[in-house]
Short mmCIF file of C-alpha atoms in Angstrom, two decimals:
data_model
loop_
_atom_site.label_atom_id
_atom_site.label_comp_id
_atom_site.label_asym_id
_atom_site.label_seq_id
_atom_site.Cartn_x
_atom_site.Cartn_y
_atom_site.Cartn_z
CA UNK A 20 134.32 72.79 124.62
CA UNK A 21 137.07 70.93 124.00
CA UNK A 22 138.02 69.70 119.99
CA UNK A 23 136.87 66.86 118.43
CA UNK A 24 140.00 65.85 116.26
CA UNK A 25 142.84 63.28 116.82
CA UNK A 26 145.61 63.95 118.77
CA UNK A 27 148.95 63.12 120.15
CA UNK A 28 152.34 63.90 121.33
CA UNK A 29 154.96 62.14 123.46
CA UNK A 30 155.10 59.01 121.71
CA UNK A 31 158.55 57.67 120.53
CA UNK A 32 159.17 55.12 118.03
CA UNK A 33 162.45 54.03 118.60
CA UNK A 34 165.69 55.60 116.66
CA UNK A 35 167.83 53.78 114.43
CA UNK A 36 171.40 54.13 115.85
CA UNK A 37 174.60 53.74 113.77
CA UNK A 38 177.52 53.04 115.96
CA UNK A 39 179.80 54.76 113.83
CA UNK A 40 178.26 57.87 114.40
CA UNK A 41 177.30 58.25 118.42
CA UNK A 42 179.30 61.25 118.59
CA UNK A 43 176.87 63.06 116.10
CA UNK A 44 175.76 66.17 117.48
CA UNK A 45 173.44 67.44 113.96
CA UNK A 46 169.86 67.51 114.86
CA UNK A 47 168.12 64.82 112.92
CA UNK A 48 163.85 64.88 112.35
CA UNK A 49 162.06 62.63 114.78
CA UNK A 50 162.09 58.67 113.27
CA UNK A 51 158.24 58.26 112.50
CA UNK A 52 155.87 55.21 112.79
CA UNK A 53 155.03 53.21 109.90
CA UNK A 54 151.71 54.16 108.57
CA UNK A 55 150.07 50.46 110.31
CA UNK A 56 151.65 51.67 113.50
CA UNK A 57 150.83 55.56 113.87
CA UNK A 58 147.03 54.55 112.65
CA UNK A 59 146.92 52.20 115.84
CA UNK A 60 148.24 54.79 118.00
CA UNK A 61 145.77 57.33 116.89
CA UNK A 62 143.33 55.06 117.43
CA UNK A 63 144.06 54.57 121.02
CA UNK A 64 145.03 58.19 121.47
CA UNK A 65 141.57 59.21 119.66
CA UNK A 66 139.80 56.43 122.34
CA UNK A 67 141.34 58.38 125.29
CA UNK A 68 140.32 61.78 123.69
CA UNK A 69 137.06 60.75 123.69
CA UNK A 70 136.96 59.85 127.38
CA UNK A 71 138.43 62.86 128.11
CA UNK A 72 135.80 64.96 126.55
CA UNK A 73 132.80 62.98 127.96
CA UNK A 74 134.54 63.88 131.37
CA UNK A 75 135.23 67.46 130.48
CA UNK A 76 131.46 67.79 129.54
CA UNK A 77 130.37 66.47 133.06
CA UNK A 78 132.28 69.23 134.37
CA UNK A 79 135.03 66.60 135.74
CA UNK A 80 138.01 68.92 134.80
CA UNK A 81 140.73 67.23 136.88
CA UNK A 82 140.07 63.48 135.46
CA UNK A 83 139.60 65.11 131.84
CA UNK A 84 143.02 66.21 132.32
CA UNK A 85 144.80 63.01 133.32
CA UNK A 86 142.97 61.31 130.59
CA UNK A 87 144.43 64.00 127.75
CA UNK A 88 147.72 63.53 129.63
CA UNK A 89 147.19 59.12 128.58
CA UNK A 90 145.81 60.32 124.78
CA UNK A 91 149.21 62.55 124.34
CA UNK A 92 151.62 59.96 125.56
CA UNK A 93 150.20 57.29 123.20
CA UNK A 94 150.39 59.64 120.23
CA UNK A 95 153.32 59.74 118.17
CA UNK A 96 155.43 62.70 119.23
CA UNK A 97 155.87 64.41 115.46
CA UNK A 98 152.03 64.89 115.32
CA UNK A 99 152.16 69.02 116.05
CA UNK A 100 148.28 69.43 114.84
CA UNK A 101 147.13 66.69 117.16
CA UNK A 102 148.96 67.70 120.30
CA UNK A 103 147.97 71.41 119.63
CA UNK A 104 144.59 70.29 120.03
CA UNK A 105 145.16 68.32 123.42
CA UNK A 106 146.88 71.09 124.87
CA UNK A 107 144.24 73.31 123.85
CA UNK A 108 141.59 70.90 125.63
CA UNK A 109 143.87 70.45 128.88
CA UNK A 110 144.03 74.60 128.80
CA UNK A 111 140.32 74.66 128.42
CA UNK A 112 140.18 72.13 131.98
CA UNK A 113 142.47 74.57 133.82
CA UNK A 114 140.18 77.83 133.12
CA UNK A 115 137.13 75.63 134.55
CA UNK A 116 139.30 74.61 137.36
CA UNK A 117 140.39 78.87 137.63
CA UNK A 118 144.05 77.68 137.43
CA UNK A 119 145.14 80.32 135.30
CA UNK A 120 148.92 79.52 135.11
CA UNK A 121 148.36 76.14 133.97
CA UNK A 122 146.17 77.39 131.61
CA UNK A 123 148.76 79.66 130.29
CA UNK A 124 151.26 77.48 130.02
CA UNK A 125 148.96 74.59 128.03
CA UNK A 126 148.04 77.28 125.66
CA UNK A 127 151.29 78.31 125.03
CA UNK A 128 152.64 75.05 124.56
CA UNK A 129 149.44 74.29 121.83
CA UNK A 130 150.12 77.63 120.46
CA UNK A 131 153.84 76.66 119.54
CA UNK A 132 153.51 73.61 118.19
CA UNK A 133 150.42 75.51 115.53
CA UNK A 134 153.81 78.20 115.34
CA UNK A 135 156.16 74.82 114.07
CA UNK A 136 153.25 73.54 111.97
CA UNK A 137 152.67 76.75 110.39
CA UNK A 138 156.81 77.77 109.60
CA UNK A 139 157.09 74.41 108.31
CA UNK A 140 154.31 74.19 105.92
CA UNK A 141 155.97 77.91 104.74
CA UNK A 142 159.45 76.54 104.76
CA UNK A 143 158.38 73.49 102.56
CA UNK A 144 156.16 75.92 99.78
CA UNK A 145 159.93 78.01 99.46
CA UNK A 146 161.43 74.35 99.23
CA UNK A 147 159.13 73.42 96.16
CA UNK A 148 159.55 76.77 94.73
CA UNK A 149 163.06 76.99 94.42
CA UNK A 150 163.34 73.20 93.17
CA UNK A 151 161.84 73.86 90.14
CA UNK A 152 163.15 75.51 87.37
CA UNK A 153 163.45 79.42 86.53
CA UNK A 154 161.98 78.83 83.30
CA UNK A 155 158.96 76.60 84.83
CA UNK A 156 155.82 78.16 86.05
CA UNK A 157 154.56 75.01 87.60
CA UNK A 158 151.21 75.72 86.68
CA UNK A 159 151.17 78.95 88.69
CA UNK A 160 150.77 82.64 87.50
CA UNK A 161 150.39 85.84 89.10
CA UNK A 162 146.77 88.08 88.32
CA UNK A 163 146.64 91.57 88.02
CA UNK A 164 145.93 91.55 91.66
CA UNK A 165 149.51 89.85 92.15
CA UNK A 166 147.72 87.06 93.44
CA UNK A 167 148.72 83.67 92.61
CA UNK A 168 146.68 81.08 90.42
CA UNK A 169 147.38 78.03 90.42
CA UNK A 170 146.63 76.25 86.91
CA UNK A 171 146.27 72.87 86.13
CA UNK A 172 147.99 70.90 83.62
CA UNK A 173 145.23 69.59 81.05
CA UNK A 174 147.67 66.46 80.32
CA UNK A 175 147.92 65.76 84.28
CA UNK A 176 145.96 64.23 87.41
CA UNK A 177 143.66 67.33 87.73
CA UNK A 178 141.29 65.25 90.24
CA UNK A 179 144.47 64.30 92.37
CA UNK A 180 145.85 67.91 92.82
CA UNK A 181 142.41 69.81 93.30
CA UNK A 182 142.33 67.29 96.11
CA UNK A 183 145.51 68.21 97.41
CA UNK A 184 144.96 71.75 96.90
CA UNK A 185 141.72 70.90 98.90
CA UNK A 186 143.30 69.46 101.87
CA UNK A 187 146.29 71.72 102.51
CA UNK A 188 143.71 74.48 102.41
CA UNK A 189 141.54 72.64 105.42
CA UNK A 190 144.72 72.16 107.58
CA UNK A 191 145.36 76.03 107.15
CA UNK A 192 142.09 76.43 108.63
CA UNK A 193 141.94 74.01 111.17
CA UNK A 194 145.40 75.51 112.39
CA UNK A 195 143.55 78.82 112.14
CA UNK A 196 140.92 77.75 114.39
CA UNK A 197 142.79 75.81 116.85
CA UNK A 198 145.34 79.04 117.17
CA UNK A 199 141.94 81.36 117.74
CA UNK A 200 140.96 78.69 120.41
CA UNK A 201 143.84 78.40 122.23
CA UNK A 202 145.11 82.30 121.81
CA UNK A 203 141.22 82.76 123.50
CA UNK A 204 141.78 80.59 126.24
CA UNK A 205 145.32 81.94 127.14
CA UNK A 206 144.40 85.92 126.80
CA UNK A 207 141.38 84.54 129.65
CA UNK A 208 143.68 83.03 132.16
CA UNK A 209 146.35 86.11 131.64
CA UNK A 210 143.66 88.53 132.40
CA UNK A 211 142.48 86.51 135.59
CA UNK A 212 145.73 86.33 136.53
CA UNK A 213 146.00 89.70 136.67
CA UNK A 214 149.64 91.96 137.22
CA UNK A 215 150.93 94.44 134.99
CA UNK A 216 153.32 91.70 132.86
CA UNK A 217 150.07 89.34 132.26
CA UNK A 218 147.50 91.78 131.25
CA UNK A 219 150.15 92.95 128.78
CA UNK A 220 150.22 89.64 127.77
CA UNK A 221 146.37 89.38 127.37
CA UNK A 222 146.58 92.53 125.51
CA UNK A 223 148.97 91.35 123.15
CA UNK A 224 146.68 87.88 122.78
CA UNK A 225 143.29 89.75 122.29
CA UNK A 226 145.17 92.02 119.62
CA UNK A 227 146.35 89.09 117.43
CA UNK A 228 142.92 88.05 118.15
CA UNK A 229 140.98 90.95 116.74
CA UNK A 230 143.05 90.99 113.41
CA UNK A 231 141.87 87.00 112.39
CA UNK A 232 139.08 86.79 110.58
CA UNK A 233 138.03 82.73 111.78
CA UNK A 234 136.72 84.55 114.85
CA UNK A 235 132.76 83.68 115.76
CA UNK A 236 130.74 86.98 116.64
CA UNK A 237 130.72 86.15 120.25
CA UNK A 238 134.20 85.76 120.58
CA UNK A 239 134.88 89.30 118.57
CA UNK A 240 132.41 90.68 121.17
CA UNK A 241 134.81 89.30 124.24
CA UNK A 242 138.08 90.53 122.24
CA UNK A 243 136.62 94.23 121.21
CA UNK A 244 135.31 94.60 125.41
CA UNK A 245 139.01 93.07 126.48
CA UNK A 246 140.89 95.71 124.49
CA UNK A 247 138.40 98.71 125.81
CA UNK A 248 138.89 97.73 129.66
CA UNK A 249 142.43 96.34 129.52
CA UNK A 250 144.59 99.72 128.81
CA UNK A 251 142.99 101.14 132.37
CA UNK A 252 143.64 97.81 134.07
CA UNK A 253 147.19 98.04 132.77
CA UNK A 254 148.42 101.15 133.91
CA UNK A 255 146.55 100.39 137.75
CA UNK A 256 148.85 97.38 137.95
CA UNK A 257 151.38 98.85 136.89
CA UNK A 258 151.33 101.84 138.96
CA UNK A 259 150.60 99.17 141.73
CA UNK A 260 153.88 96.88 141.04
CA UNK A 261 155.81 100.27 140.67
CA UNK A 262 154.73 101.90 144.20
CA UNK A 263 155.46 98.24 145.23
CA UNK A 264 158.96 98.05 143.83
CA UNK A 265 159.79 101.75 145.22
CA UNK A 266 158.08 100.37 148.91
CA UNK A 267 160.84 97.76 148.89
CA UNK A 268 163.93 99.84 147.83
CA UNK A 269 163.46 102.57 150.61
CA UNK A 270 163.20 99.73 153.06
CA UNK A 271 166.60 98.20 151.20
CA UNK A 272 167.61 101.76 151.25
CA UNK A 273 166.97 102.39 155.01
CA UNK A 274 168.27 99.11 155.87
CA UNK A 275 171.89 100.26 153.96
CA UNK A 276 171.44 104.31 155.29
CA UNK A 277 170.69 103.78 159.47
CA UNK A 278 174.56 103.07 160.42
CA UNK A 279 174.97 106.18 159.32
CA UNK A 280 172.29 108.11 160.95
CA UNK A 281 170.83 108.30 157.45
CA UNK A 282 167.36 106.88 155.68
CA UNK A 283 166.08 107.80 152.53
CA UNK A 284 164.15 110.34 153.43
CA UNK A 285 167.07 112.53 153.64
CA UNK A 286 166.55 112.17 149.52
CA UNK A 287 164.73 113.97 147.54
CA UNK A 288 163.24 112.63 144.35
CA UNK A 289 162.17 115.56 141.85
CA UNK A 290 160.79 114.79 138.48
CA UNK A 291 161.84 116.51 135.46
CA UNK A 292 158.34 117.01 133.32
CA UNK A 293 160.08 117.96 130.42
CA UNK A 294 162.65 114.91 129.77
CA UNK A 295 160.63 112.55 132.50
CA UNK A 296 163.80 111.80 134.47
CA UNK A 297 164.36 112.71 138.08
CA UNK A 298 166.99 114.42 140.21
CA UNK A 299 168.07 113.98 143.84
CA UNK A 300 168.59 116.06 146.58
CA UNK A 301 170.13 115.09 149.60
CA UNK A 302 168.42 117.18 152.57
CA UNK A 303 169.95 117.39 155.85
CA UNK A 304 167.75 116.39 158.72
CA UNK A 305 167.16 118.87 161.80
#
């Protein structure tokens, strides 16, 4: 079912230009709404959202989708959390509609911006940590476990940081929960899409999968049954795509050999079982 939280995406508030400097190639961060102005656009983006997931719960997939397309464009386009969770939803509307590339590709895209939100929240706890002094513990210390405490200052705003503590610990887990969501929906679609590359891929999904610990019982059930069935389904396909690929070089290669009264079965393949690599033995025909 598709997430009840804000979203957004493609939005652009317009950048400030210096004509001094329009050959400046330096990446600079996104110019963000004013706090009046990215409240309204949530609030339209939110109205569309909710549109969209009345329609995905009547099991209209394809209008659900254009209407998470309208919430994302009027969403301001630095909002990674909110347009993690549209993708997510759009991915969701694919599996119903069994379009399993689309629904790979939506995941993906959900599952990098939740990548960007999660190296930047790192990036900005090294930023604090090397601003402050060497001396300065910042209300910090380690316990015997090597964990880290974090101690308040008697003297300062106790109320204002347990809050803050408080909500950077609920983003970590909403971004933990949207990444099971979306890593759920894309390890589907890869296995229905079947081939030896995108069951590798599922593989690789439902392992990441099976080593969170947000996961509900029933979707631990799916992941521990995926990773039983999926080694055997991995090396079919890709014995398949091999036999495949070998089909269409002896064709290549008969194509290249017949001028000169040649085809490849005048070669002879023999494997090596000790290193695994193969010889070949050119056999005259009678």
């Amino acid at each position: 079912m598709p997430e009840n939280t804000p979203h957004g995406p493609r939005r652009k508030p317009e950048e400030n230009k210096d004509p001094e400097h329009d050959d400046q190639t330096e990446i600079q961060a996104p110019t963000r709404f004013s706090p009046e102005e990215e409240a309204a656009l949530l609030s339209e983006s939110n109205a569309q959202k909710s549109q969209a997931n009345a329609l995905f719960g009547s099991s209209q997939y394809s209008e659900a989708i254009g209407t998470y397309d309208k919430a994302i464009a009027s969403c301001p386009n630095y909002l990674e959390y909110e347009l993690a969770v549209l993708k997510s939803n759009i991915a969701a509307c694919h599996l119903k509609l069994e379009d399993w590339k689309a629904a790979v590709d939506e995941a993906t895209k959900a599952l990098d911006a939740l990548g960007r939100l999660e190296n930047e929240g790192s990036n900005n706890m090294k930023a604090k940590d090397q601003n402050q002094p060497a001396a300065a513990t910042n209300g910090k210390t380690e316990n015997q476990n090597g964990e880290v405490v974090v101690e308040l200052d008697e003297e300062g705003d106790d109320a204002e940081e347990l809050e803050r503590l408080k909500i950077s610990d609920q983003r970590r887990e909403d971004i933990q929960r949207i990444k099971a969501k979306a890593l759920m929906r894309r390890a589907k679609a890869r296995s229905e899409q079947g081939g030896w590359a995108n069951l590798q891929g599922a593989e690789e999904d439902y392992k990441q999968l099976s080593t969170m610990q947000n996961l509900p019982p029933q979707d631990l059930k799916i992941v521990r049954q995926a990773l039983a069935s999926l080694p055997l389904r991995i090396s079919a396909a890709k014995e398949k795509e091999m036999g495949e690929m070998m089909g269409k070089l002896k064709e290549l290669g008969n194509g290249i050999l017949k001028p000169f009264g040649l085809s490849t079965d005048n070669f002879k393949m023999t494997k090596d079982e000790q290193t695994g690599g193969y010889s070949m033995n050119f056999q005259q025909g009678t």
